[in-house]
């Protein structure tokens, strides 16, 4: 089985852009100890375990006053906000703003696979403005991805976006995703069969 990798621009989105105003010397040193040296050019890819360790130490240092799940979700939001400022992120989120929330979520696998080599998803419609999204996110990183999904949904223009962890195991997670959108019913009725996603905190 291929090694799970997270690509350079994902780390750029979080650590270079998303946390630009919060990158303290202490955090920079802690990141170096787990394998992410921000004083050097970022590597093309990092192992999943290195990525998880870097996310974990960042959540604990930057949001020590918050529950782990909340701290991780905050970082997930910051990562997406920073990723949108990258060259690839601008292109991807430009498309999302055009197609709206439902079709945007249906492309979750494509979006996440632009930043790693392992994400798989399955999507089940519940209503014109709600759905379940299964992802193969393992362990505590599910909460980080929850925040990333929320920020991504917000970027589509969805009103009152919500992402909740509905169920999970050690190897995967199912989110409940919902929003308020008067145009959602139209988008759902006119979406094409090819829109569906392919058939996926500190512990």
PDB file of C-alpha atoms in Angstrom:
ATOM      1  CA  UNK A   1       0.000   0.000   0.000  1.00  0.00           C
ATOM      2  CA  UNK A   2       1.498   3.402  -0.970  1.00  0.00           C
ATOM      3  CA  UNK A   3       2.643   5.683   1.823  1.00  0.00           C
ATOM      4  CA  UNK A   4       0.066   8.333   2.718  1.00  0.00           C
ATOM      5  CA  UNK A   5       1.516  11.722   1.756  1.00  0.00           C
ATOM      6  CA  UNK A   6       0.466  15.338   2.257  1.00  0.00           C
ATOM      7  CA  UNK A   7       1.716  17.727  -0.392  1.00  0.00           C
ATOM      8  CA  UNK A   8       3.709  20.910  -0.008  1.00  0.00           C
ATOM      9  CA  UNK A   9       0.936  23.396  -0.777  1.00  0.00           C
ATOM     10  CA  UNK A  10      -1.228  21.965   2.024  1.00  0.00           C
ATOM     11  CA  UNK A  11       1.501  22.783   4.546  1.00  0.00           C
ATOM     12  CA  UNK A  12       1.989  26.152   2.875  1.00  0.00           C
ATOM     13  CA  UNK A  13      -1.719  26.848   3.313  1.00  0.00           C
ATOM     14  CA  UNK A  14      -1.603  26.161   7.046  1.00  0.00           C
ATOM     15  CA  UNK A  15       1.855  27.009   8.343  1.00  0.00           C
ATOM     16  CA  UNK A  16       3.030  29.716   5.925  1.00  0.00           C
ATOM     17  CA  UNK A  17      -0.212  31.505   5.098  1.00  0.00           C
ATOM     18  CA  UNK A  18      -2.943  30.450   7.511  1.00  0.00           C
ATOM     19  CA  UNK A  19      -0.814  30.865  10.657  1.00  0.00           C
ATOM     20  CA  UNK A  20       1.360  33.720   9.398  1.00  0.00           C
ATOM     21  CA  UNK A  21       0.421  36.000  12.287  1.00  0.00           C
ATOM     22  CA  UNK A  22       0.644  33.280  14.946  1.00  0.00           C
ATOM     23  CA  UNK A  23       3.894  31.522  14.070  1.00  0.00           C
ATOM     24  CA  UNK A  24       5.898  32.017  17.256  1.00  0.00           C
ATOM     25  CA  UNK A  25       9.534  30.919  17.721  1.00  0.00           C
ATOM     26  CA  UNK A  26       8.316  28.227  20.127  1.00  0.00           C
ATOM     27  CA  UNK A  27       5.880  26.791  17.599  1.00  0.00           C
ATOM     28  CA  UNK A  28       8.448  26.990  14.824  1.00  0.00           C
ATOM     29  CA  UNK A  29      10.879  24.963  16.943  1.00  0.00           C
ATOM     30  CA  UNK A  30       8.231  22.409  17.912  1.00  0.00           C
ATOM     31  CA  UNK A  31       7.368  21.938  14.253  1.00  0.00           C
ATOM     32  CA  UNK A  32      11.030  21.380  13.465  1.00  0.00           C
ATOM     33  CA  UNK A  33      11.228  18.622  16.076  1.00  0.00           C
ATOM     34  CA  UNK A  34       8.357  16.707  14.415  1.00  0.00           C
ATOM     35  CA  UNK A  35       9.789  17.046  10.913  1.00  0.00           C
ATOM     36  CA  UNK A  36       8.532  20.350   9.458  1.00  0.00           C
ATOM     37  CA  UNK A  37      11.365  22.892   9.196  1.00  0.00           C
ATOM     38  CA  UNK A  38       9.894  26.242   8.174  1.00  0.00           C
ATOM     39  CA  UNK A  39      13.361  27.811   7.950  1.00  0.00           C
ATOM     40  CA  UNK A  40      13.998  25.716   4.853  1.00  0.00           C
ATOM     41  CA  UNK A  41      12.131  25.323   1.601  1.00  0.00           C
ATOM     42  CA  UNK A  42       9.153  23.039   2.113  1.00  0.00           C
ATOM     43  CA  UNK A  43       9.581  19.503   0.841  1.00  0.00           C
ATOM     44  CA  UNK A  44       7.374  18.343  -2.059  1.00  0.00           C
ATOM     45  CA  UNK A  45       5.519  16.001   0.315  1.00  0.00           C
ATOM     46  CA  UNK A  46       5.431  14.893   3.951  1.00  0.00           C
ATOM     47  CA  UNK A  47       4.379  11.597   5.483  1.00  0.00           C
ATOM     48  CA  UNK A  48       0.917  11.444   7.054  1.00  0.00           C
ATOM     49  CA  UNK A  49       2.372  10.864  10.517  1.00  0.00           C
ATOM     50  CA  UNK A  50       4.549  13.975  10.235  1.00  0.00           C
ATOM     51  CA  UNK A  51       1.535  15.995   9.093  1.00  0.00           C
ATOM     52  CA  UNK A  52      -0.569  14.744  12.002  1.00  0.00           C
ATOM     53  CA  UNK A  53       2.182  15.522  14.513  1.00  0.00           C
ATOM     54  CA  UNK A  54       2.577  19.037  13.118  1.00  0.00           C
ATOM     55  CA  UNK A  55      -1.168  19.657  13.334  1.00  0.00           C
ATOM     56  CA  UNK A  56      -1.304  18.252  16.863  1.00  0.00           C
ATOM     57  CA  UNK A  57       1.487  20.429  18.288  1.00  0.00           C
ATOM     58  CA  UNK A  58       0.067  23.515  16.573  1.00  0.00           C
ATOM     59  CA  UNK A  59      -3.394  22.950  18.048  1.00  0.00           C
ATOM     60  CA  UNK A  60      -2.017  22.452  21.533  1.00  0.00           C
ATOM     61  CA  UNK A  61       0.276  25.478  21.464  1.00  0.00           C
ATOM     62  CA  UNK A  62      -2.069  27.939  19.767  1.00  0.00           C
ATOM     63  CA  UNK A  63      -5.338  26.919  21.418  1.00  0.00           C
ATOM     64  CA  UNK A  64      -4.359  25.439  24.766  1.00  0.00           C
ATOM     65  CA  UNK A  65      -7.525  26.908  26.334  1.00  0.00           C
ATOM     66  CA  UNK A  66      -9.874  25.074  23.973  1.00  0.00           C
ATOM     67  CA  UNK A  67     -11.047  21.447  23.838  1.00  0.00           C
ATOM     68  CA  UNK A  68      -8.921  19.413  21.457  1.00  0.00           C
ATOM     69  CA  UNK A  69     -11.668  18.965  18.869  1.00  0.00           C
ATOM     70  CA  UNK A  70     -12.393  22.701  18.754  1.00  0.00           C
ATOM     71  CA  UNK A  71      -8.704  23.602  18.524  1.00  0.00           C
ATOM     72  CA  UNK A  72      -8.188  21.199  15.637  1.00  0.00           C
ATOM     73  CA  UNK A  73     -11.246  22.467  13.790  1.00  0.00           C
ATOM     74  CA  UNK A  74      -9.980  26.044  14.135  1.00  0.00           C
ATOM     75  CA  UNK A  75      -6.717  24.998  12.500  1.00  0.00           C
ATOM     76  CA  UNK A  76      -8.619  23.277   9.709  1.00  0.00           C
ATOM     77  CA  UNK A  77     -10.420  26.512   8.952  1.00  0.00           C
ATOM     78  CA  UNK A  78      -7.151  28.446   8.970  1.00  0.00           C
ATOM     79  CA  UNK A  79      -5.585  25.928   6.605  1.00  0.00           C
ATOM     80  CA  UNK A  80      -8.361  26.369   4.036  1.00  0.00           C
ATOM     81  CA  UNK A  81      -8.313  30.152   4.386  1.00  0.00           C
ATOM     82  CA  UNK A  82      -4.564  30.099   3.802  1.00  0.00           C
ATOM     83  CA  UNK A  83      -4.784  27.529   0.996  1.00  0.00           C
ATOM     84  CA  UNK A  84      -7.199  29.817  -0.853  1.00  0.00           C
ATOM     85  CA  UNK A  85      -4.336  32.322  -1.094  1.00  0.00           C
ATOM     86  CA  UNK A  86      -2.062  29.853  -2.909  1.00  0.00           C
ATOM     87  CA  UNK A  87      -1.942  29.668  -6.700  1.00  0.00           C
ATOM     88  CA  UNK A  88      -3.667  26.291  -6.818  1.00  0.00           C
ATOM     89  CA  UNK A  89      -6.135  27.265  -4.105  1.00  0.00           C
ATOM     90  CA  UNK A  90      -7.281  30.366  -5.958  1.00  0.00           C
ATOM     91  CA  UNK A  91      -8.074  28.292  -9.017  1.00  0.00           C
ATOM     92  CA  UNK A  92      -9.917  25.562  -7.115  1.00  0.00           C
ATOM     93  CA  UNK A  93     -11.994  27.862  -4.955  1.00  0.00           C
ATOM     94  CA  UNK A  94     -12.824  30.042  -7.918  1.00  0.00           C
ATOM     95  CA  UNK A  95     -14.635  27.022  -9.341  1.00  0.00           C
ATOM     96  CA  UNK A  96     -16.378  26.291  -6.024  1.00  0.00           C
ATOM     97  CA  UNK A  97     -17.823  29.780  -5.867  1.00  0.00           C
ATOM     98  CA  UNK A  98     -19.432  29.185  -9.239  1.00  0.00           C
ATOM     99  CA  UNK A  99     -20.962  25.756  -8.638  1.00  0.00           C
ATOM    100  CA  UNK A 100     -22.375  26.239  -5.119  1.00  0.00           C
ATOM    101  CA  UNK A 101     -22.363  24.147  -1.929  1.00  0.00           C
ATOM    102  CA  UNK A 102     -23.928  20.847  -2.966  1.00  0.00           C
ATOM    103  CA  UNK A 103     -21.786  20.354  -6.052  1.00  0.00           C
ATOM    104  CA  UNK A 104     -18.828  21.788  -4.178  1.00  0.00           C
ATOM    105  CA  UNK A 105     -19.082  19.091  -1.498  1.00  0.00           C
ATOM    106  CA  UNK A 106     -19.516  16.465  -4.222  1.00  0.00           C
ATOM    107  CA  UNK A 107     -16.004  17.408  -5.326  1.00  0.00           C
ATOM    108  CA  UNK A 108     -14.490  16.925  -1.867  1.00  0.00           C
ATOM    109  CA  UNK A 109     -12.339  14.015  -2.992  1.00  0.00           C
ATOM    110  CA  UNK A 110     -10.959  15.998  -5.913  1.00  0.00           C
ATOM    111  CA  UNK A 111     -10.278  18.980  -3.673  1.00  0.00           C
ATOM    112  CA  UNK A 112      -8.547  17.022  -0.911  1.00  0.00           C
ATOM    113  CA  UNK A 113      -6.600  14.906  -3.378  1.00  0.00           C
ATOM    114  CA  UNK A 114      -5.057  18.099  -4.720  1.00  0.00           C
ATOM    115  CA  UNK A 115      -3.365  18.292  -1.311  1.00  0.00           C
ATOM    116  CA  UNK A 116      -2.683  14.620  -0.546  1.00  0.00           C
ATOM    117  CA  UNK A 117      -2.552  11.203  -2.190  1.00  0.00           C
ATOM    118  CA  UNK A 118      -5.022   9.260  -0.063  1.00  0.00           C
ATOM    119  CA  UNK A 119      -8.419  10.910   0.463  1.00  0.00           C
ATOM    120  CA  UNK A 120     -11.496   8.926  -0.506  1.00  0.00           C
ATOM    121  CA  UNK A 121     -15.096  10.094  -0.094  1.00  0.00           C
ATOM    122  CA  UNK A 122     -18.671   8.882  -0.455  1.00  0.00           C
ATOM    123  CA  UNK A 123     -21.590  11.293  -0.440  1.00  0.00           C
ATOM    124  CA  UNK A 124     -25.251  10.595   0.377  1.00  0.00           C
ATOM    125  CA  UNK A 125     -27.891  13.263  -0.177  1.00  0.00           C
ATOM    126  CA  UNK A 126     -30.315  13.758   2.715  1.00  0.00           C
ATOM    127  CA  UNK A 127     -32.179  16.808   1.432  1.00  0.00           C
ATOM    128  CA  UNK A 128     -31.545  19.682  -1.000  1.00  0.00           C
ATOM    129  CA  UNK A 129     -29.484  21.397   1.720  1.00  0.00           C
ATOM    130  CA  UNK A 130     -27.994  18.518   3.705  1.00  0.00           C
ATOM    131  CA  UNK A 131     -25.928  15.419   3.082  1.00  0.00           C
ATOM    132  CA  UNK A 132     -23.661  12.852   4.682  1.00  0.00           C
ATOM    133  CA  UNK A 133     -20.021  12.754   3.657  1.00  0.00           C
ATOM    134  CA  UNK A 134     -17.891   9.723   4.464  1.00  0.00           C
ATOM    135  CA  UNK A 135     -14.123  10.182   4.424  1.00  0.00           C
ATOM    136  CA  UNK A 136     -11.207   7.880   5.197  1.00  0.00           C
ATOM    137  CA  UNK A 137      -9.701  10.325   7.677  1.00  0.00           C
ATOM    138  CA  UNK A 138      -8.034   8.419  10.496  1.00  0.00           C
ATOM    139  CA  UNK A 139      -7.879   9.310  14.177  1.00  0.00           C
ATOM    140  CA  UNK A 140      -7.887  12.799  15.640  1.00  0.00           C
ATOM    141  CA  UNK A 141      -7.308  14.475  12.272  1.00  0.00           C
ATOM    142  CA  UNK A 142     -11.058  14.082  11.692  1.00  0.00           C
ATOM    143  CA  UNK A 143     -11.647  17.258  13.716  1.00  0.00           C
ATOM    144  CA  UNK A 144      -9.121  19.194  11.655  1.00  0.00           C
ATOM    145  CA  UNK A 145     -10.877  18.040   8.480  1.00  0.00           C
ATOM    146  CA  UNK A 146     -14.222  19.054   9.990  1.00  0.00           C
ATOM    147  CA  UNK A 147     -12.963  22.629  10.214  1.00  0.00           C
ATOM    148  CA  UNK A 148     -11.518  22.457   6.705  1.00  0.00           C
ATOM    149  CA  UNK A 149     -14.865  21.299   5.327  1.00  0.00           C
ATOM    150  CA  UNK A 150     -16.662  24.109   7.144  1.00  0.00           C
ATOM    151  CA  UNK A 151     -14.326  26.741   5.694  1.00  0.00           C
ATOM    152  CA  UNK A 152     -14.642  25.168   2.255  1.00  0.00           C
ATOM    153  CA  UNK A 153     -18.429  25.162   2.463  1.00  0.00           C
ATOM    154  CA  UNK A 154     -18.347  28.792   3.543  1.00  0.00           C
ATOM    155  CA  UNK A 155     -16.188  29.578   0.515  1.00  0.00           C
ATOM    156  CA  UNK A 156     -18.899  28.280  -1.819  1.00  0.00           C
ATOM    157  CA  UNK A 157     -21.227  31.018  -0.587  1.00  0.00           C
ATOM    158  CA  UNK A 158     -23.397  28.695   1.517  1.00  0.00           C
ATOM    159  CA  UNK A 159     -25.478  30.488   4.142  1.00  0.00           C
ATOM    160  CA  UNK A 160     -25.194  29.253   7.738  1.00  0.00           C
ATOM    161  CA  UNK A 161     -22.929  26.276   6.886  1.00  0.00           C
ATOM    162  CA  UNK A 162     -22.672  23.451   9.431  1.00  0.00           C
ATOM    163  CA  UNK A 163     -20.424  20.390   9.561  1.00  0.00           C
ATOM    164  CA  UNK A 164     -20.879  17.860  12.361  1.00  0.00           C
ATOM    165  CA  UNK A 165     -19.127  14.584  13.119  1.00  0.00           C
ATOM    166  CA  UNK A 166     -21.939  12.035  12.832  1.00  0.00           C
ATOM    167  CA  UNK A 167     -19.997   8.782  13.326  1.00  0.00           C
ATOM    168  CA  UNK A 168     -16.398   7.586  13.226  1.00  0.00           C
ATOM    169  CA  UNK A 169     -14.023   4.675  13.697  1.00  0.00           C
ATOM    170  CA  UNK A 170     -10.240   4.623  13.993  1.00  0.00           C
ATOM    171  CA  UNK A 171     -10.011   4.599  10.188  1.00  0.00           C
ATOM    172  CA  UNK A 172     -12.857   6.782   8.897  1.00  0.00           C
ATOM    173  CA  UNK A 173     -15.496   9.376   9.697  1.00  0.00           C
ATOM    174  CA  UNK A 174     -18.959  10.381   8.499  1.00  0.00           C
ATOM    175  CA  UNK A 175     -19.883  14.066   8.597  1.00  0.00           C
ATOM    176  CA  UNK A 176     -23.337  15.633   8.464  1.00  0.00           C
ATOM    177  CA  UNK A 177     -23.083  18.696   6.233  1.00  0.00           C
ATOM    178  CA  UNK A 178     -25.892  21.250   5.918  1.00  0.00           C
ATOM    179  CA  UNK A 179     -26.560  24.844   4.957  1.00  0.00           C
ATOM    180  CA  UNK A 180     -29.325  27.308   4.161  1.00  0.00           C
ATOM    181  CA  UNK A 181     -29.571  28.139   0.481  1.00  0.00           C
ATOM    182  CA  UNK A 182     -32.688  29.135  -1.433  1.00  0.00           C
ATOM    183  CA  UNK A 183     -31.083  27.981  -4.674  1.00  0.00           C
ATOM    184  CA  UNK A 184     -30.055  24.563  -3.367  1.00  0.00           C
ATOM    185  CA  UNK A 185     -33.184  22.793  -4.584  1.00  0.00           C
ATOM    186  CA  UNK A 186     -32.617  24.054  -8.080  1.00  0.00           C
ATOM    187  CA  UNK A 187     -28.991  22.977  -8.027  1.00  0.00           C
ATOM    188  CA  UNK A 188     -29.937  19.506  -6.803  1.00  0.00           C
ATOM    189  CA  UNK A 189     -32.635  19.006  -9.454  1.00  0.00           C
ATOM    190  CA  UNK A 190     -30.406  20.194 -12.278  1.00  0.00           C
ATOM    191  CA  UNK A 191     -27.193  18.435 -11.194  1.00  0.00           C
ATOM    192  CA  UNK A 192     -25.881  15.772 -13.522  1.00  0.00           C
ATOM    193  CA  UNK A 193     -25.325  12.087 -12.613  1.00  0.00           C
ATOM    194  CA  UNK A 194     -21.583  12.655 -12.766  1.00  0.00           C
ATOM    195  CA  UNK A 195     -21.649  15.171  -9.927  1.00  0.00           C
ATOM    196  CA  UNK A 196     -21.411  12.568  -7.151  1.00  0.00           C
ATOM    197  CA  UNK A 197     -18.143  12.007  -5.308  1.00  0.00           C
ATOM    198  CA  UNK A 198     -16.302   8.764  -6.003  1.00  0.00           C
ATOM    199  CA  UNK A 199     -16.941   5.479  -4.303  1.00  0.00           C
ATOM    200  CA  UNK A 200     -13.220   9.152   2.618  1.00  0.00           C
ATOM    201  CA  UNK A 201      -8.829  15.062  17.437  1.00  0.00           C
ATOM    202  CA  UNK A 202      -6.630  14.380  19.619  1.00  0.00           C
ATOM    203  CA  UNK A 203      -6.899  10.842  20.827  1.00  0.00           C
TER     204      UNK A 203
END
